[in-house]
Amino acid sequence: MNLITALTVLIASMHLATAESNYVYNTEMNDEVVTQQMVYKTSRDGRFLKNHLKYAFVYDDQERLKQKEVMKWNEEKQQWEKSHSLYYIYDQAGFSVNYALWNPKQADYSKVVAKQAYNQLPGGDVAVTLYRWDEASEDWAMQNSFQMVQADNNLMAAATDFTPYIIDNNSPNLLKKTSWERIVMFSGQ
């Protein structure tokens, strides 16, 4: 399982395991590449859809995700408004994702307020470090870090704040807290 696929499975599983879905997705593709995705909220009775979010995707020349722009629906103005953008930067160790807010005065995504670094470790594990921009020091401040462990072909484990979680790829909606002993047992150590 490659790095980006593993991270996508982890993030999607965390979302599915923690929230009941009241959303409907419409994905537009160009060949096998997702170019846009619309997210609609469903009404309480499930009969109606309301605009919620709109994602636009940009890829580099190697067909890796380069940018994910997020727009939110303004019900009062009846129009999409730019919210934020995720910029993906690739290097030898892995990749990082910069989170930039829309600046309406400058009409760009110039205010980068957070970033996440994903570095491939020997053996296939991934080190994840989360940062936020500290205005006072004008530097990145680390918020959290954790390691995602590929225990076998069917299991991904992640530890956040020293609380490990497991994901069974055969049941991707399942995300539950576990113990470090369980992770060691799955990893065969």
CSV table of C-alpha atoms in Angstrom, one decimal:
chain,number,residue,atom,x,y,z
A,1,MET,CA,0.0,0.0,0.0
A,2,ASN,CA,1.6,3.3,-1.0
A,3,LEU,CA,2.0,6.2,1.4
A,4,ILE,CA,-0.8,8.4,0.0
A,5,THR,CA,-3.3,5.5,-0.3
A,6,ALA,CA,-2.5,4.5,3.3
A,7,LEU,CA,-3.1,8.0,4.6
A,8,THR,CA,-6.3,8.4,2.6
A,9,VAL,CA,-7.6,5.1,4.1
A,10,LEU,CA,-6.7,6.2,7.6
A,11,ILE,CA,-8.3,9.7,7.3
A,12,ALA,CA,-11.5,8.4,5.6
A,13,SER,CA,-11.8,5.6,8.1
A,14,MET,CA,-11.5,8.0,11.0
A,15,HIS,CA,-14.2,10.2,9.5
A,16,LEU,CA,-16.5,7.3,8.8
A,17,ALA,CA,-16.0,5.8,12.2
A,18,THR,CA,-16.8,9.0,14.1
A,19,ALA,CA,-19.7,10.6,12.3
A,20,GLU,CA,-22.9,9.4,10.8
A,21,SER,CA,-23.0,10.6,7.2
A,22,ASN,CA,-25.5,13.2,6.3
A,23,TYR,CA,-23.7,14.1,3.1
A,24,VAL,CA,-23.9,13.1,-0.5
A,25,TYR,CA,-20.9,13.3,-2.9
A,26,ASN,CA,-20.8,13.9,-6.7
A,27,THR,CA,-17.4,13.3,-8.1
A,28,GLU,CA,-16.3,14.5,-11.6
A,29,MET,CA,-13.4,12.7,-13.2
A,30,ASN,CA,-11.2,13.3,-16.3
A,31,ASP,CA,-10.1,9.8,-17.3
A,32,GLU,CA,-9.2,8.2,-14.0
A,33,VAL,CA,-8.3,11.5,-12.2
A,34,VAL,CA,-10.8,13.3,-9.8
A,35,THR,CA,-11.1,16.9,-11.0
A,36,GLN,CA,-13.9,18.1,-8.8
A,37,GLN,CA,-16.2,16.9,-6.0
A,38,MET,CA,-19.4,18.5,-4.8
A,39,VAL,CA,-20.6,17.8,-1.2
A,40,TYR,CA,-24.3,18.1,-0.5
A,41,LYS,CA,-26.0,18.0,2.9
A,42,THR,CA,-29.2,16.0,3.1
A,43,SER,CA,-32.4,17.3,4.7
A,44,ARG,CA,-33.5,15.6,7.9
A,45,ASP,CA,-35.9,13.4,6.0
A,46,GLY,CA,-33.2,12.6,3.4
A,47,ARG,CA,-35.3,13.8,0.4
A,48,PHE,CA,-33.5,17.0,-0.4
A,49,LEU,CA,-29.9,18.1,-1.1
A,50,LYS,CA,-28.3,21.5,-0.3
A,51,ASN,CA,-25.0,22.7,-1.5
A,52,HIS,CA,-22.3,22.5,1.2
A,53,LEU,CA,-18.7,22.2,-0.1
A,54,LYS,CA,-17.0,22.1,-3.5
A,55,TYR,CA,-13.5,20.7,-4.0
A,56,ALA,CA,-11.3,21.4,-7.0
A,57,PHE,CA,-8.2,19.2,-7.6
A,58,VAL,CA,-5.0,20.1,-9.4
A,59,TYR,CA,-2.3,17.5,-10.2
A,60,ASP,CA,1.4,17.8,-11.1
A,61,ASP,CA,3.0,16.3,-14.2
A,62,GLN,CA,3.4,13.0,-12.4
A,63,GLU,CA,-0.3,12.9,-11.7
A,64,ARG,CA,0.2,13.4,-8.0
A,65,LEU,CA,-2.2,15.7,-6.1
A,66,LYS,CA,-0.8,19.2,-6.1
A,67,GLN,CA,-3.7,21.3,-4.8
A,68,LYS,CA,-7.1,20.8,-3.3
A,69,GLU,CA,-9.2,24.0,-3.2
A,70,VAL,CA,-12.2,24.1,-0.9
A,71,MET,CA,-15.1,26.4,-1.5
A,72,LYS,CA,-18.1,26.8,0.8
A,73,TRP,CA,-21.7,27.5,-0.2
A,74,ASN,CA,-23.0,30.9,0.9
A,75,GLU,CA,-26.7,30.4,1.3
A,76,GLU,CA,-27.5,34.1,1.6
A,77,LYS,CA,-25.6,35.1,-1.5
A,78,GLN,CA,-26.4,31.9,-3.3
A,79,GLN,CA,-22.8,31.4,-4.5
A,80,TRP,CA,-19.6,29.5,-3.8
A,81,GLU,CA,-17.0,31.3,-1.8
A,82,LYS,CA,-13.3,30.4,-1.5
A,83,SER,CA,-12.4,29.0,1.9
A,84,HIS,CA,-9.0,27.4,2.0
A,85,SER,CA,-6.6,25.4,-0.1
A,86,LEU,CA,-4.3,22.4,0.6
A,87,TYR,CA,-0.9,22.5,-1.2
A,88,TYR,CA,0.9,19.2,-1.5
A,89,ILE,CA,4.7,19.4,-1.7
A,90,TYR,CA,6.7,16.2,-2.5
A,91,ASP,CA,10.3,15.4,-1.6
A,92,GLN,CA,12.6,12.4,-1.1
A,93,ALA,CA,11.3,11.6,2.4
A,94,GLY,CA,7.6,11.9,1.6
A,95,PHE,CA,5.4,14.9,1.3
A,96,SER,CA,3.9,17.8,3.2
A,97,VAL,CA,0.6,19.5,3.1
A,98,ASN,CA,0.3,23.3,3.6
A,99,TYR,CA,-3.1,24.6,4.7
A,100,ALA,CA,-3.7,28.2,3.4
A,101,LEU,CA,-6.7,30.4,4.1
A,102,TRP,CA,-8.3,32.5,1.3
A,103,ASN,CA,-7.3,36.2,1.6
A,104,PRO,CA,-10.1,38.2,0.0
A,105,LYS,CA,-8.1,41.5,0.1
A,106,GLN,CA,-5.2,40.0,-1.8
A,107,ALA,CA,-7.4,37.5,-3.7
A,108,ASP,CA,-5.1,34.6,-3.1
A,109,TYR,CA,-4.2,31.8,-0.6
A,110,SER,CA,-1.3,33.7,0.9
A,111,LYS,CA,-1.9,33.0,4.6
A,112,VAL,CA,-0.5,29.5,5.3
A,113,VAL,CA,-1.6,28.7,8.9
A,114,ALA,CA,-0.8,25.0,9.3
A,115,LYS,CA,1.1,22.2,7.7
A,116,GLN,CA,1.5,18.4,8.0
A,117,ALA,CA,4.7,16.5,7.2
A,118,TYR,CA,4.5,12.9,6.2
A,119,ASN,CA,7.8,11.1,6.1
A,120,GLN,CA,8.3,7.5,5.0
A,121,LEU,CA,10.4,5.5,7.5
A,122,PRO,CA,12.3,2.3,7.0
A,123,GLY,CA,10.0,-0.7,7.0
A,124,GLY,CA,7.0,1.3,5.5
A,125,ASP,CA,5.9,3.2,8.6
A,126,VAL,CA,5.0,6.9,8.3
A,127,ALA,CA,6.0,9.6,10.7
A,128,VAL,CA,3.4,12.4,10.8
A,129,THR,CA,4.1,15.8,12.3
A,130,LEU,CA,1.5,18.6,12.6
A,131,TYR,CA,2.5,22.3,12.8
A,132,ARG,CA,0.8,25.6,13.1
A,133,TRP,CA,2.2,29.0,12.1
A,134,ASP,CA,3.1,31.0,15.2
A,135,GLU,CA,2.6,34.7,14.4
A,136,ALA,CA,4.6,35.8,17.5
A,137,SER,CA,7.8,33.9,16.7
A,138,GLU,CA,7.2,33.9,12.9
A,139,ASP,CA,8.0,30.3,12.8
A,140,TRP,CA,6.3,26.9,12.7
A,141,ALA,CA,5.3,25.4,16.1
A,142,MET,CA,4.9,21.7,16.4
A,143,GLN,CA,1.4,20.7,17.6
A,144,ASN,CA,1.5,16.9,17.5
A,145,SER,CA,3.4,14.0,16.0
A,146,PHE,CA,2.6,10.4,15.6
A,147,GLN,CA,3.6,7.3,13.7
A,148,MET,CA,1.5,5.2,11.4
A,149,VAL,CA,2.5,1.6,11.4
A,150,GLN,CA,1.8,-0.9,8.6
A,151,ALA,CA,1.5,-4.0,10.7
A,152,ASP,CA,0.5,-6.3,7.8
A,153,ASN,CA,-1.5,-6.1,4.6
A,154,ASN,CA,-4.8,-5.7,6.4
A,155,LEU,CA,-4.0,-3.5,9.3
A,156,MET,CA,-2.8,0.1,9.8
A,157,ALA,CA,-2.1,1.5,13.2
A,158,ALA,CA,-1.7,5.1,14.3
A,159,ALA,CA,-0.8,6.6,17.6
A,160,THR,CA,-1.9,10.1,18.5
A,161,ASP,CA,-1.1,11.6,21.9
A,162,PHE,CA,0.1,8.1,22.7
A,163,THR,CA,-3.4,6.5,22.2
A,164,PRO,CA,-3.0,3.9,19.5
A,165,TYR,CA,-5.8,3.2,17.0
A,166,ILE,CA,-6.2,0.3,14.5
A,167,ILE,CA,-7.9,0.1,11.2
A,168,ASP,CA,-8.8,-3.2,9.6
A,169,ASN,CA,-8.8,-2.7,5.8
A,170,ASN,CA,-11.4,-5.5,5.5
A,171,SER,CA,-13.8,-3.4,7.5
A,172,PRO,CA,-12.6,0.2,6.7
A,173,ASN,CA,-15.4,1.8,8.8
A,174,LEU,CA,-13.9,0.2,11.9
A,175,LEU,CA,-11.6,2.5,13.9
A,176,LYS,CA,-11.1,1.7,17.6
A,177,LYS,CA,-8.7,2.4,20.4
A,178,THR,CA,-6.4,-0.4,21.2
A,179,SER,CA,-3.4,-1.1,23.3
A,180,TRP,CA,0.3,-1.0,22.4
A,181,GLU,CA,0.4,-4.8,23.1
A,182,ARG,CA,-2.2,-5.4,20.5
A,183,ILE,CA,-0.2,-3.4,17.9
A,184,VAL,CA,3.0,-5.3,18.7
A,185,MET,CA,1.0,-8.6,18.4
A,186,PHE,CA,-0.3,-7.6,15.0
A,187,SER,CA,3.1,-6.5,13.8
A,188,GLY,CA,4.5,-10.0,14.6
A,189,GLN,CA,7.1,-8.7,17.0
